Coordinates of C-alpha atoms in Angstrom, one line a residue:
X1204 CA 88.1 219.9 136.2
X1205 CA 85.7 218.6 138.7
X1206 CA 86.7 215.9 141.2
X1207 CA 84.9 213.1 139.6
X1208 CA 86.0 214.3 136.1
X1209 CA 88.5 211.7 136.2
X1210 CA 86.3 208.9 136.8
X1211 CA 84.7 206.1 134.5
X1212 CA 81.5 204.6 134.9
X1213 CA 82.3 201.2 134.2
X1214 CA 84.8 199.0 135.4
X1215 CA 87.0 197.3 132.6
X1216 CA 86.0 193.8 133.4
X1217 CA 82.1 195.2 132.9
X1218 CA 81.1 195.5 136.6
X1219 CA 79.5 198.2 138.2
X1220 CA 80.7 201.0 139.8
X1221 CA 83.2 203.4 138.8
X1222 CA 87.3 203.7 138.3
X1223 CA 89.4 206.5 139.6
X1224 CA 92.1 207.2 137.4
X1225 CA 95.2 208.1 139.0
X1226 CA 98.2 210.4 138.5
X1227 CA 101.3 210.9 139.7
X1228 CA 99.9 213.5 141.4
X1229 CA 98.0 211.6 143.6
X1230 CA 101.2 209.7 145.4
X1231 CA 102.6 210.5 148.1
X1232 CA 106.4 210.7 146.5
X1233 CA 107.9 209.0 149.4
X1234 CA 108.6 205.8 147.2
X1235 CA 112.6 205.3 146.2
X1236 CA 110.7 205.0 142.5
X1237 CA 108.7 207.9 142.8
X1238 CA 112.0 210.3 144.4
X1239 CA 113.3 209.0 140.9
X1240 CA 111.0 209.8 138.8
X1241 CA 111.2 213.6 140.5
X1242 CA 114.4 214.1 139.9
X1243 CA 114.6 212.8 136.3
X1244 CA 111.4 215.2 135.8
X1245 CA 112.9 218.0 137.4
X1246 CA 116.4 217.2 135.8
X1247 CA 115.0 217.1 132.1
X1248 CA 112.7 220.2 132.5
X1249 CA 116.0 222.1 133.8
X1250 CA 117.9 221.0 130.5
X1251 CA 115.1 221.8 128.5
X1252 CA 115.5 225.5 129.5
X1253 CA 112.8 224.9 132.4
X1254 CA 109.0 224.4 132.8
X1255 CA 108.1 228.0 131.5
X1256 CA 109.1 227.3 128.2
X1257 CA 108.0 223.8 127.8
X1258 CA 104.2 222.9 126.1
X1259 CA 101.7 220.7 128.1
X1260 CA 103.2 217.8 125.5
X1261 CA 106.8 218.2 126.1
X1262 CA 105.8 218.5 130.3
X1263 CA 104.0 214.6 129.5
X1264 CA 107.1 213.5 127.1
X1265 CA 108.9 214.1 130.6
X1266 CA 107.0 212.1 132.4
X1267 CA 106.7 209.3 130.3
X1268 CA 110.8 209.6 129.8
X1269 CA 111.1 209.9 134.0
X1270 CA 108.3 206.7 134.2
X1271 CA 110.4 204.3 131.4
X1272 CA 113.7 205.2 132.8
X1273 CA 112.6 204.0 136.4
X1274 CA 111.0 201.2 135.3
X1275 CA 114.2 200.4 132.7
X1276 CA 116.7 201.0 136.4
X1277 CA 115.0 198.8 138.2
X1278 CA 115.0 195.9 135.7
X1279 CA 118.8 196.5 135.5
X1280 CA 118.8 196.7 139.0
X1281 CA 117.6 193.5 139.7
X1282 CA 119.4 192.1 136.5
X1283 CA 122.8 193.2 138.7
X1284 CA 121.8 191.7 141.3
X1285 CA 121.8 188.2 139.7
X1286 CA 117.7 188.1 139.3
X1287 CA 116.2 186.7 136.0
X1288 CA 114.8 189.9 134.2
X1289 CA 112.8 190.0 130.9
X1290 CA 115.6 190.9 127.9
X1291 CA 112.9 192.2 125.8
X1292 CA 111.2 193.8 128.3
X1293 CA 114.3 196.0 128.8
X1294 CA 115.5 196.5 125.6
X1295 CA 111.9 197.2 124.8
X1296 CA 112.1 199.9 128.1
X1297 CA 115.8 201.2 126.2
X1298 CA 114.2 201.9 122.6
X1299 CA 110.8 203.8 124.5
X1300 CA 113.3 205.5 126.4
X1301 CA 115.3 206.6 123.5
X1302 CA 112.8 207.8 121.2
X1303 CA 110.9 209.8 123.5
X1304 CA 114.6 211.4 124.5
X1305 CA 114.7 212.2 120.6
X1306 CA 111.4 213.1 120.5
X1307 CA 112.3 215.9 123.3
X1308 CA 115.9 216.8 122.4
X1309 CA 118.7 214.9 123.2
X1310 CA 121.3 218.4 124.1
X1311 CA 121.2 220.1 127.3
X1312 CA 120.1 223.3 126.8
X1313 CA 121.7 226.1 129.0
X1314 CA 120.1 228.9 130.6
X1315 CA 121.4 232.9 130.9
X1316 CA 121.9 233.3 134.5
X1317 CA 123.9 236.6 134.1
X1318 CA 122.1 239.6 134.5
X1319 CA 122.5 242.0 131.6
X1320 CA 125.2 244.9 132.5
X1321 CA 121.8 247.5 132.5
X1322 CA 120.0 245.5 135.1
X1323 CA 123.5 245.2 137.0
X1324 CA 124.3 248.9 137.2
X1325 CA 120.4 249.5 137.8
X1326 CA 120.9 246.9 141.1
X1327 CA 124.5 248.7 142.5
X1328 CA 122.8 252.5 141.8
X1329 CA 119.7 251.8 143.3
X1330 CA 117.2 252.1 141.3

């Protein structure tokens, strides 16, 4: 995809000039809310058996799943800690959350880490 692929050429409120569209991609991860959303992406796509057997729309399920439950910790964060919060907002946050956990699969799914007895007695004989 070409650099300014991800551009617009107009500006939502109709003025000139063009949008960049960003990704997550384009932080720097150094955020306590980005470190989050890295380990809840990472976390997921290890229960899910790992990235090389998910599709490209399970990989953005994650994200979006990773994203909402940030966004959903920090309301009850600051809900804790005595601040006024949005109710709907959060239990709007809960529901997303939810359904795209469903969408995804809700069980961990674990993967064979022990070499089969072949590949083991190929490894100890050498060859």
């Amino acid at each position: 995809m070409p650099a300014d692929a991800a551009e617009i050429e107009a500006k939502p409120d109709g003025g000139k000039g063009k949008v960049r569209l960003l990704c997550i991609d384009d932080l720097d991860g150094r955020t306590r809310a980005a470190q989050l959303v890295s380990r809840t992406i990472d976390a997921i796509t290890s229960d899910l058996g790992g990235a090389d057997h998910l599709s490209t729309g399970e990989q953005l399920l994650i994200r979006k799943v990773a994203i909402t439950a940030a966004m959903s910790e920090d309301l009850a964060a600051r809900w804790l800690m005595g601040q006024q919060i949005d109710p709907a907002l959060f239990a709007t946050l809960g529901n997303a959350e939810r359904r795209l956990l469903e969408t995804l699969g809700l069980k961990r799914v674990a993967r064979d880490l022990t070499p089969s007895i072949d590949h083991y007695v190929n490894r100890k004989v050498g060859t």
